[in-house]
mmCIF file of C-alpha atoms in Angstrom:
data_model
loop_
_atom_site.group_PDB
_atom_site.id
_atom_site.type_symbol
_atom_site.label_atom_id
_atom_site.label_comp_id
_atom_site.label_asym_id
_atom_site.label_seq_id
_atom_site.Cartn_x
_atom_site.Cartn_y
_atom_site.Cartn_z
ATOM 1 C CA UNK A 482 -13.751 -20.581 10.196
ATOM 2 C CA UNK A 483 -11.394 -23.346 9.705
ATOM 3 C CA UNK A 484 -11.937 -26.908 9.231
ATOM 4 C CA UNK A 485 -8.985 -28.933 10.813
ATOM 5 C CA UNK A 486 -8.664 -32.575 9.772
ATOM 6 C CA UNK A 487 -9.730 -33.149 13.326
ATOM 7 C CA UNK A 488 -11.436 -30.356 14.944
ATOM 8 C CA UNK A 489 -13.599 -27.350 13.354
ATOM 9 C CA UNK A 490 -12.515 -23.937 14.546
ATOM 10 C CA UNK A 491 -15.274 -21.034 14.392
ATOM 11 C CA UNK A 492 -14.865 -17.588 15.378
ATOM 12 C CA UNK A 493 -16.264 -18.140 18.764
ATOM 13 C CA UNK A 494 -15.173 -21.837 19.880
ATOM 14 C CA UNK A 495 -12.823 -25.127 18.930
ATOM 15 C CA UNK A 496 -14.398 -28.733 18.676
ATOM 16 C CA UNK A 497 -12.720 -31.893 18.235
ATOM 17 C CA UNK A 498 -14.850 -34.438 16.418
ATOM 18 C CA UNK A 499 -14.648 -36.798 19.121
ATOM 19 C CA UNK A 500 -16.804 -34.379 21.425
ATOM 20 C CA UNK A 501 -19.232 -33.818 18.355
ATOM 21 C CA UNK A 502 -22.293 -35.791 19.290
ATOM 22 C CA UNK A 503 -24.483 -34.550 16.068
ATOM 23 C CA UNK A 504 -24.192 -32.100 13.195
ATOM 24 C CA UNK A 505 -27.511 -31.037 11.691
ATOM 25 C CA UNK A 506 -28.182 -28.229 8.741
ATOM 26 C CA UNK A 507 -30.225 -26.369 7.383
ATOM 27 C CA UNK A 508 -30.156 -24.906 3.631
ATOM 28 C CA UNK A 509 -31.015 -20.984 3.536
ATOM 29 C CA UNK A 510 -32.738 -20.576 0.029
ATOM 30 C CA UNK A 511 -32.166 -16.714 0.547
ATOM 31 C CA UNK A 512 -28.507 -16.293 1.083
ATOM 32 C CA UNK A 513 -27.660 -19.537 -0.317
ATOM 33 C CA UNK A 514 -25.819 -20.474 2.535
ATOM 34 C CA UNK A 515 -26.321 -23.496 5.512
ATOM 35 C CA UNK A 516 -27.065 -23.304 9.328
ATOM 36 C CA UNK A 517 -25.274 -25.521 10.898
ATOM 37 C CA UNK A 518 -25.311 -26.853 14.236
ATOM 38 C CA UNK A 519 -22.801 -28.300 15.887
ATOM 39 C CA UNK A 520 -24.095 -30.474 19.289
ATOM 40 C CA UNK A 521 -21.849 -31.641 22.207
ATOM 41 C CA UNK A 522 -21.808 -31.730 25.944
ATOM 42 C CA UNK A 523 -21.113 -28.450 26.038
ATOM 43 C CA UNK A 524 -23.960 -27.070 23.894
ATOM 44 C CA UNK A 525 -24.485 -26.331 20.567
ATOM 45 C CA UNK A 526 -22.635 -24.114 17.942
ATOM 46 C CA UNK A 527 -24.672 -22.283 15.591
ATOM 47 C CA UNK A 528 -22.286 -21.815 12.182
ATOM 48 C CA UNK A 529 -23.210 -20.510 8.821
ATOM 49 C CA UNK A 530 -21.390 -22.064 6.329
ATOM 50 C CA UNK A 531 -21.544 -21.886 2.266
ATOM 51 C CA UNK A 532 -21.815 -25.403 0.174
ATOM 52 C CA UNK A 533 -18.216 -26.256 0.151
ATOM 53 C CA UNK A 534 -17.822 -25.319 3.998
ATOM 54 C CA UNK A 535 -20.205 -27.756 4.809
ATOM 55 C CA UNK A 536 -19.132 -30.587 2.246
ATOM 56 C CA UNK A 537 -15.439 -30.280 3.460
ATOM 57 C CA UNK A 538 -16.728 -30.661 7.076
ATOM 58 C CA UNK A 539 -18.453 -33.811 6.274
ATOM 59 C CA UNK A 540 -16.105 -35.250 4.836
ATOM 60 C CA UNK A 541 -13.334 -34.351 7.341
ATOM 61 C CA UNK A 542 -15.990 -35.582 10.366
ATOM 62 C CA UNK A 543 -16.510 -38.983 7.794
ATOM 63 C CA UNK A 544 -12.980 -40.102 7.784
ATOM 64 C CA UNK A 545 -12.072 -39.631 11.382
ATOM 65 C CA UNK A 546 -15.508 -41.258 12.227
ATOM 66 C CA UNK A 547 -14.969 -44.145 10.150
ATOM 67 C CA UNK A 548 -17.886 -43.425 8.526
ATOM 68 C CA UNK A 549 -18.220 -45.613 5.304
ATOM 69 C CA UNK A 550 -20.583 -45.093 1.982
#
């Protein structure tokens, strides 16, 4: 998986943040890793992704947003 300043690339698709309509996650207490689900019109991608996967995401998906605090 890569996480592009503008897109997120998994193993099975590409999405550009501007087609991401939600993100939502899940913490597994197990593996000590996050679900995360990616929705657009398309569908949703279903990623696993460790702590600093999911923290570089969001703050990638942030700045383009314009999302502020």
């Amino acid at each position: 998986m890569m996480i592009h300043k503008n897109a997120i690339e998994t193993a099975r698709a590409i999405i550009t943040f501007n087609n991401i309509q939600h993100i939502s996650w899940v913490r597994n207490q197990e593996i000590k890793e996050y679900e995360t689900k990616i929705y657009s019109n398309a569908g949703v991608i279903i990623q696993p992704m460790t702590k600093t996967e999911l923290t570089h995401l969001l703050i990638n998906y942030k700045d383009f947003m314009g999302i502020e605090g």
